[in-house]
Tab-separated table of C-alpha atoms and ligand atoms in Angstrom:
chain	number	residue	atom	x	y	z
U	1	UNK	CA	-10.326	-7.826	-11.130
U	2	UNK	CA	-7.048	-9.987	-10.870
U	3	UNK	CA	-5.018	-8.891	-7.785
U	4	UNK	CA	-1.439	-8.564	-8.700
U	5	UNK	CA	-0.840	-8.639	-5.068
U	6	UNK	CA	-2.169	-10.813	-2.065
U	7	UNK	CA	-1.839	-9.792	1.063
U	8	UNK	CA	-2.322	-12.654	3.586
U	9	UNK	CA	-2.329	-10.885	7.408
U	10	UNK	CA	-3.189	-8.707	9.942
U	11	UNK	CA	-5.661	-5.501	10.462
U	12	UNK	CA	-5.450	-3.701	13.665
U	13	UNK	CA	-7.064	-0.429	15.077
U	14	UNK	CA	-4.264	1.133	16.027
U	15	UNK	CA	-4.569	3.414	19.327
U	16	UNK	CA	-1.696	5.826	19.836
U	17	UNK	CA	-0.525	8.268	22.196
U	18	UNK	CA	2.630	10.386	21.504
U	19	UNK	CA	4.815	11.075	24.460
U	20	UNK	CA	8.251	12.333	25.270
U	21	UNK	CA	9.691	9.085	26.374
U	22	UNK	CA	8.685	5.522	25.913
U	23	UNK	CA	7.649	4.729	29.157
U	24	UNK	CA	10.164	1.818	31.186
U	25	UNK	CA	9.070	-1.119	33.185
U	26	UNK	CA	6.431	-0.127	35.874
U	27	UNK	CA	6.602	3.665	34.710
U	28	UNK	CA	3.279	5.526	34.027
U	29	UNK	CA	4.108	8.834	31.912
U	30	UNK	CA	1.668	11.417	30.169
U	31	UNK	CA	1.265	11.331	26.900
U	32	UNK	CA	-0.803	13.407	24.372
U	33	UNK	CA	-4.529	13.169	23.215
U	34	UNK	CA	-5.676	9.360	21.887
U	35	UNK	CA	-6.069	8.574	18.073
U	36	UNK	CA	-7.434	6.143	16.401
U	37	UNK	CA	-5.807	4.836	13.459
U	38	UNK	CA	-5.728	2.328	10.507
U	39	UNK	CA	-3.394	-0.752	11.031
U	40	UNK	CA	-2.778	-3.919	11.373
U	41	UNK	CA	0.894	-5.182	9.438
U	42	UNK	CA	-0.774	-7.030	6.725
U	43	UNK	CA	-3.694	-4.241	6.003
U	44	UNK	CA	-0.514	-1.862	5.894
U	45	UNK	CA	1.511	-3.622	3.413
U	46	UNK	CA	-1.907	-4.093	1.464
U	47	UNK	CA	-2.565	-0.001	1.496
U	48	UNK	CA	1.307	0.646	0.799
U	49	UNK	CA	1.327	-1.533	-2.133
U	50	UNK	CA	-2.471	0.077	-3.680
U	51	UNK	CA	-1.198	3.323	-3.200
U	52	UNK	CA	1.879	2.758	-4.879
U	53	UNK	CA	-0.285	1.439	-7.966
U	54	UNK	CA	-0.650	-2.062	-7.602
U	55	UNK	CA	-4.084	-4.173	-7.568
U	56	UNK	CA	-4.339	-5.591	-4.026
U	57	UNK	CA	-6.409	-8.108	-2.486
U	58	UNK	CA	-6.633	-8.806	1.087
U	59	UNK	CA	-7.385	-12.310	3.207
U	60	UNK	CA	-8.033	-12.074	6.806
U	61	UNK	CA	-10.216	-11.820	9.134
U	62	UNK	CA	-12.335	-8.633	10.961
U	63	UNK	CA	-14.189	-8.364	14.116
U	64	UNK	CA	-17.923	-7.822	13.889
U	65	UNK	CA	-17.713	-4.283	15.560
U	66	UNK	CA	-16.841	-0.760	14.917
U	67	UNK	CA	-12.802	-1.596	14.475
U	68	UNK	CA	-13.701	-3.917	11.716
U	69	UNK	CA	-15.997	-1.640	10.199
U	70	UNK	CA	-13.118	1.625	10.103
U	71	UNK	CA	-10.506	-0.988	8.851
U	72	UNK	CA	-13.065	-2.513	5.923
U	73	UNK	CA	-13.761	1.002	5.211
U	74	UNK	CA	-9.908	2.104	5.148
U	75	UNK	CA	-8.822	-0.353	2.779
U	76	UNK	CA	-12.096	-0.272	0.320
U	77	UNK	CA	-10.981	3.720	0.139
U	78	UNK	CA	-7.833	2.706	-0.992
U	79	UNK	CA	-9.222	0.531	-3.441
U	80	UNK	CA	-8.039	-2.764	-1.918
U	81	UNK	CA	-10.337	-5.520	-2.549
U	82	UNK	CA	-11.727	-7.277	0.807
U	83	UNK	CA	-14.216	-9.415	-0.216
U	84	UNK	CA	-12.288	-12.466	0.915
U	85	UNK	CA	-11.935	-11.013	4.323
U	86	UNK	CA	-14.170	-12.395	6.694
U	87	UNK	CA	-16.378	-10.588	9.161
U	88	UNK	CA	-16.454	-12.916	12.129
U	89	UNK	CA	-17.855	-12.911	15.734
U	90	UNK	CA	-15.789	-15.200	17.120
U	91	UNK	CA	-13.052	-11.756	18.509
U	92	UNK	CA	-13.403	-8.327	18.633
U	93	UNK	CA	-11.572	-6.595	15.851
U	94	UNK	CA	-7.282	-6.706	16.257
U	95	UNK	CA	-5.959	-3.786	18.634
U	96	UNK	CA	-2.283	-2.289	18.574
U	97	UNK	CA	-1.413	-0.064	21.604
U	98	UNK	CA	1.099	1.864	20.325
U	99	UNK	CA	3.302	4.569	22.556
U	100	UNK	CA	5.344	7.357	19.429
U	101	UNK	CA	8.245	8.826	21.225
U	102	UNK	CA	9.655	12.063	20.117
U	103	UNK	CA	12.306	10.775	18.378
U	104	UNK	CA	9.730	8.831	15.970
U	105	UNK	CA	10.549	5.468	17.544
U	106	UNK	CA	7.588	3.043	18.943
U	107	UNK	CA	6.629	0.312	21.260
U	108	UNK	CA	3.610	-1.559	20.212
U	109	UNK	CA	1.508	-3.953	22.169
U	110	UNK	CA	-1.120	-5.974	19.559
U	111	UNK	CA	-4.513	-7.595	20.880
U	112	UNK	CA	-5.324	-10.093	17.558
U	113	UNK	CA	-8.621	-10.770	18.356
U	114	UNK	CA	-9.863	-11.390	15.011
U	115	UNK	CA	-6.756	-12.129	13.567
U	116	UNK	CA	-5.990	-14.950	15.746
U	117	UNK	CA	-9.068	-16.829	14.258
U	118	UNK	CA	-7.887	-16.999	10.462
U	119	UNK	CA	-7.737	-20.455	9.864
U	120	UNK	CA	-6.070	-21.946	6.926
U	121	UNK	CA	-9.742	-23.291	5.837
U	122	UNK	CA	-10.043	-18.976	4.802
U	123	UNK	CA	-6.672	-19.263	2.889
U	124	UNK	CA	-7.709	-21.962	0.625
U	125	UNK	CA	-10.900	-20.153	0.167
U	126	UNK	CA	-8.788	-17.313	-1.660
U	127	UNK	CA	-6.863	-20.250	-3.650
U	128	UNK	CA	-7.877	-18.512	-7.109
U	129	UNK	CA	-6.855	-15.407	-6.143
U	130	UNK	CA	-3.266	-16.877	-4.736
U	131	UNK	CA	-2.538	-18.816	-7.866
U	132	UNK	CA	-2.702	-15.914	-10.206
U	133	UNK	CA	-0.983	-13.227	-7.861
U	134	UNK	CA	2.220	-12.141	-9.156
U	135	UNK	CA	3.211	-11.480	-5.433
U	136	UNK	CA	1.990	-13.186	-1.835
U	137	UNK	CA	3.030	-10.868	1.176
U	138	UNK	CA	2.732	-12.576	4.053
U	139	UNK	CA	3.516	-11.408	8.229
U	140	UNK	CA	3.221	-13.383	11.108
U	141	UNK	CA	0.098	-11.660	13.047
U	142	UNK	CA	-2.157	-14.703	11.957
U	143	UNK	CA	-1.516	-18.201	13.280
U	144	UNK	CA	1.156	-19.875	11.509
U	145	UNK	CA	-0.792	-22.707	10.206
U	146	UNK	CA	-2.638	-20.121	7.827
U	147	UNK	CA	0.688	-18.601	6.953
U	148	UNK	CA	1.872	-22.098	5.815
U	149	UNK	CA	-1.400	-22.489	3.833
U	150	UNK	CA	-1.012	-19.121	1.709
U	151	UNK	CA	3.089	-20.061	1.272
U	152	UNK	CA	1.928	-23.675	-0.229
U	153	UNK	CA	-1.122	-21.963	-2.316
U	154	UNK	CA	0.702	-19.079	-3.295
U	155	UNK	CA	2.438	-19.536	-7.030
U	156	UNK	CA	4.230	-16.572	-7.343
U	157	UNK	CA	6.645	-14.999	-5.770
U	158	UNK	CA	6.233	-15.543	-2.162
U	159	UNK	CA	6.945	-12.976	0.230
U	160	UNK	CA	7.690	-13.408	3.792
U	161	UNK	CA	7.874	-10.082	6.916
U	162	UNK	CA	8.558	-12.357	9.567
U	163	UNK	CA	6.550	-9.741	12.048
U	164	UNK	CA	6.569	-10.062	15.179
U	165	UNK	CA	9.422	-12.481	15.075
U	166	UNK	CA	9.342	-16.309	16.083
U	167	UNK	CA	11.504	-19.022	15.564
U	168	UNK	CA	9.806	-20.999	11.692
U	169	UNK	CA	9.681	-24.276	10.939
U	170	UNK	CA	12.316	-24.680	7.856
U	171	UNK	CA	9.744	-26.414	6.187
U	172	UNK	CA	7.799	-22.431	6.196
U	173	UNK	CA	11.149	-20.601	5.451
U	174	UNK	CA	12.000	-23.168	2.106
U	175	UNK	CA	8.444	-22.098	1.022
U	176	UNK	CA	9.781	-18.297	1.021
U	177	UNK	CA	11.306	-17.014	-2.302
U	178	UNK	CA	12.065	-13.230	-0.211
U	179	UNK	CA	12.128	-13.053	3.327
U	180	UNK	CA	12.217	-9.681	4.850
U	181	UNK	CA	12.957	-9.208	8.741
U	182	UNK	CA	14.704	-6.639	10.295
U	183	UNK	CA	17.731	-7.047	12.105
U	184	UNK	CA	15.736	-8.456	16.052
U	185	UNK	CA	13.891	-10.772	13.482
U	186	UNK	CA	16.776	-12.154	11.468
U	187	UNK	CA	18.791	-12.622	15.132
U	188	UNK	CA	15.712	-14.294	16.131
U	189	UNK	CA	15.292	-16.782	12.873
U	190	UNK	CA	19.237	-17.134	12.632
U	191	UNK	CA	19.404	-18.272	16.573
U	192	UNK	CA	21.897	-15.236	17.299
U	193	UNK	CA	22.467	-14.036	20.364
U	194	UNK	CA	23.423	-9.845	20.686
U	195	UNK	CA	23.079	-6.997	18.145
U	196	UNK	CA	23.400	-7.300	14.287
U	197	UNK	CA	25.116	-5.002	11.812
U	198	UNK	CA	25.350	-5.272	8.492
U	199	UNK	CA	28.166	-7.797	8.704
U	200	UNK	CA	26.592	-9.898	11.177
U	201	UNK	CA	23.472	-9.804	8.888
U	202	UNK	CA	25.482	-11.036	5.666
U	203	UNK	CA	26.756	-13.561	7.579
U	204	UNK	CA	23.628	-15.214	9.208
U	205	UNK	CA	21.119	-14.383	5.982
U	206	UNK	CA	22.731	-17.148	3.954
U	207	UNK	CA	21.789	-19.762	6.912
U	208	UNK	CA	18.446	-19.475	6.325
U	209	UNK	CA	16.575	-21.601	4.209
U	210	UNK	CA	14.872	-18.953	1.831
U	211	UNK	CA	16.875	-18.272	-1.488
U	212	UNK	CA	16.996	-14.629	-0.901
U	213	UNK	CA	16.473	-12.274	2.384
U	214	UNK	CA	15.901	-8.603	2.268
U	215	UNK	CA	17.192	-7.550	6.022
U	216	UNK	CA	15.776	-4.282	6.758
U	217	UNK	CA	18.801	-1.789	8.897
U	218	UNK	CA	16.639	1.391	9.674
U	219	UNK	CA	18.482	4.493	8.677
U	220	UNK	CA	21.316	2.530	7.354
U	221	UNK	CA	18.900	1.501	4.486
U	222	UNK	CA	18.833	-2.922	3.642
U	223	UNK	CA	20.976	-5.526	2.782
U	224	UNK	CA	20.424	-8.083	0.339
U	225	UNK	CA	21.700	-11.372	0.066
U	226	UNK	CA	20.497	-13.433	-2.816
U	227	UNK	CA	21.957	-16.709	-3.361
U	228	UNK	CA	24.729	-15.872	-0.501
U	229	UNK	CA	25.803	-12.570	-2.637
U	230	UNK	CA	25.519	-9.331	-0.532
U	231	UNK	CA	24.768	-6.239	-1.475
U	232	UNK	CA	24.528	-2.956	0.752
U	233	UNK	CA	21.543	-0.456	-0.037
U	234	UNK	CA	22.168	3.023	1.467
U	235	UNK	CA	18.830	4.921	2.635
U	236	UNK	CA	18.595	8.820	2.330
U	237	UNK	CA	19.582	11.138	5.330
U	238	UNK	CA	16.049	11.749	7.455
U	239	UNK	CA	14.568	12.499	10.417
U	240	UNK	CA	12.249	10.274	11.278
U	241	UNK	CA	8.589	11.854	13.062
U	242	UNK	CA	7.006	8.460	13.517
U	243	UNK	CA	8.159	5.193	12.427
U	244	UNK	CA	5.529	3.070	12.619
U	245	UNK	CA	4.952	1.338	9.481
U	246	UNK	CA	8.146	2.050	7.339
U	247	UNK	CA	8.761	-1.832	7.964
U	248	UNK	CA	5.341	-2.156	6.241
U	249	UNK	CA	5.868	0.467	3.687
U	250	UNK	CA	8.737	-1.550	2.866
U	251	UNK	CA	7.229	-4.541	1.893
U	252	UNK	CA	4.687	-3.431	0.117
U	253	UNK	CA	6.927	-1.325	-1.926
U	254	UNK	CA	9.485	-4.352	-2.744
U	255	UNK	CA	6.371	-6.291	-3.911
U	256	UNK	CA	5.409	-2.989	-5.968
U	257	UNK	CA	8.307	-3.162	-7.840
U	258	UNK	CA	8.907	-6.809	-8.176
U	259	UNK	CA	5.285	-6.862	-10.147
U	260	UNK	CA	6.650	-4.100	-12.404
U	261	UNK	CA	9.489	-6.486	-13.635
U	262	UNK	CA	12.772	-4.577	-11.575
U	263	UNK	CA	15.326	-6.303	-10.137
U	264	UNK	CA	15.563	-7.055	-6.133
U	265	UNK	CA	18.660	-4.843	-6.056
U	266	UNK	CA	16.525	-2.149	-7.595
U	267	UNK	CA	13.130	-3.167	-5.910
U	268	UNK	CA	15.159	-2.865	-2.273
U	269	UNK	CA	16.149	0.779	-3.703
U	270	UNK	CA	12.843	1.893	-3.972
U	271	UNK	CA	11.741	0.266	-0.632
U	272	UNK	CA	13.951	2.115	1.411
U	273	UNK	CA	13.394	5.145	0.335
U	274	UNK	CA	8.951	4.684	0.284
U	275	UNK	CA	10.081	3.359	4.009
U	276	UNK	CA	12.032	6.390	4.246
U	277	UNK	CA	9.457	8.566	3.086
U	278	UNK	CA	6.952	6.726	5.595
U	279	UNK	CA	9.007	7.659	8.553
U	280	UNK	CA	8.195	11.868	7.785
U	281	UNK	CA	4.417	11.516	8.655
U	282	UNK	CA	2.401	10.298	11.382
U	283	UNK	CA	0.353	6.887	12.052
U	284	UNK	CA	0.169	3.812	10.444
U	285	UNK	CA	-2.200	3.932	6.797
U	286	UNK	CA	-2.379	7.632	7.027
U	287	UNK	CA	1.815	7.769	6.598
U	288	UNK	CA	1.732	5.309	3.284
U	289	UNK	CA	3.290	7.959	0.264
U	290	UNK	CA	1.973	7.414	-3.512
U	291	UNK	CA	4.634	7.528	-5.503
U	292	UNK	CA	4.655	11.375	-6.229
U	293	UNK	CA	4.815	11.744	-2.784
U	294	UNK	CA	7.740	9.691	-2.208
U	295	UNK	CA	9.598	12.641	-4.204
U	296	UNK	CA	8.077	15.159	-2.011
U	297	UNK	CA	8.962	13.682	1.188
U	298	UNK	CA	12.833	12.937	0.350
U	299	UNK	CA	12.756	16.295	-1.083
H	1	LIG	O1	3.949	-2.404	11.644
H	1	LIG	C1	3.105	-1.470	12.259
H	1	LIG	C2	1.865	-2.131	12.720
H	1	LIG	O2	2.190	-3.068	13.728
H	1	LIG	C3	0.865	-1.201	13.366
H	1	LIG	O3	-0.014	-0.611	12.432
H	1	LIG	C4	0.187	-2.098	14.384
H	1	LIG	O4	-1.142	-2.392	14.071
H	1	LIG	C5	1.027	-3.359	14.456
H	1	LIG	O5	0.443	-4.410	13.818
């Protein structure tokens, strides 16, 4: 099989408690009973993008222990193919701590283990499959030299979540054809100090080196800026339970839609509202809609 997509990244166990309040610096609160879920940015974008319909293959790298074994497993149900993902024993398998808070917002703290140790060596490996992809979606929880490799091998239409943010070499960021941060990430790229809105965003998008960026605004839906034209894309009215993984969602929705020939204006559409509809269940993989679900969710 031909993967439409290629998802370059991450795959985390995610362990999360749900408590009242995300706790503050040197705070210990209660929270509820532990889970153990599916995660990991790039395995989420991969899942998002299968359920949604698309052919998705993964590169990365698991650890040799149970948390590799539930995330192989997780992402073969879903029909993603992993056989360039690499089993290694160099790392235990990637870890997110993640703390919900009752109003469905998160802190996350990520071990990479595993996903430190993809090398760009395993990206050129997965050269045949990164050639013929319609779409690359690529994160920044594996080292930066890989990332690089999969932009350069990639010859489609290169996709970048810069997540967790760090400043990129422009030489990375010219390699980009869509980058997609949210607003802490663009500030961070764009060297901005303070809080961005959607005017701040339109202003410091175009001063990036990437031809078009996607900035994700939470409830206030995205902005687009393609070729220094903005456009505003509204998100419906919800209330979020848990919003870990809309970002993801996100992505792998965009790339969804930019495989089935629509526009970016219309691709963002859809996005926000399969982020939208990711926010209304708990948990990372579990919370990814198909697209009849999407409908359901929004109501
Ligand atoms: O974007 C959400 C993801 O971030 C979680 O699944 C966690 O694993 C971290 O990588």
């Amino acid at each position: 099989m031909t993967a439409e997509i290629v998802v370059v990244g991450s795959a985390n166990l995610d362990l999360v408690v749900e408590v009242d309040q995300i706790p503050a610096v040197g705070e210990t609160v209660m929270g509820g009973d532990l889970r153990r879920i599916p995660g990991g940015k790039g395995a989420n974008q991969a899942v998002a993008a299968a359920r949604l319909g698309r052919d998705v293959a993964m590169v990365g790298r698991l650890g040799a222990d149970e948390g590799g074994e539930i995330l192989r497993a997780a992402l073969t149900a879903d029909g993603v193919d992993t056989t360039r993902l690499i089993t290694t024993d160099e790392a235990p398998n990637g870890v997110a701590l993640i703390a919900v808070g009752s109003d469905g917002d998160n802190a996350i703290v990520v071990s990479p283990g595993a996903n430190a140790r993809v090398t760009p060596a395993d990206v050129e490996a997965a050269a045949d499959a990164l050639r013929t992809a319609a779409v690359t979606l690529l994160q920044l929880e594996i080292p930066l030299d890989a990332v690089t490799a999969a932009a350069v091998a990639a010859e489609g239409t290169v996709i970048l979540n810069p997540a967790p943010a760090v400043p990129l070499p422009a030489d990375l960021l010219s390699r980009v054809d869509i980058l997609v941060p949210n607003q802490t990430e663009l500030a961070t790229l764009a060297g901005h100090d303070g809080p961005i809105d959607a005017e701040i965003a339109a202003r410091l998008a175009p001063t990036l080196p990437s031809p078009a960026v996607v900035v994700t605004l939470g409830a206030d839906g995205a902005l687009v800026v393609d070729r220094g034209v903005a456009t505003h894309v509204p998100a419906p009215p919800v209330t979020p339970v848990d919003t870990t993984a809309a970002g993801d969602s996100f992505c792998g929705a965009l790339a969804d839609a930019l495989v089935r020939g629509e526009t970016l204006i219309d691709a963002t559409q859809w996005a926000v509202r399969v982020g939208a509809a990711t926010t209304q269940r708990p948990g990372a993989q579990p919370s990814l809609p198909t697209p009849a679900e999407v409908e359901q969710l929004l109501g």
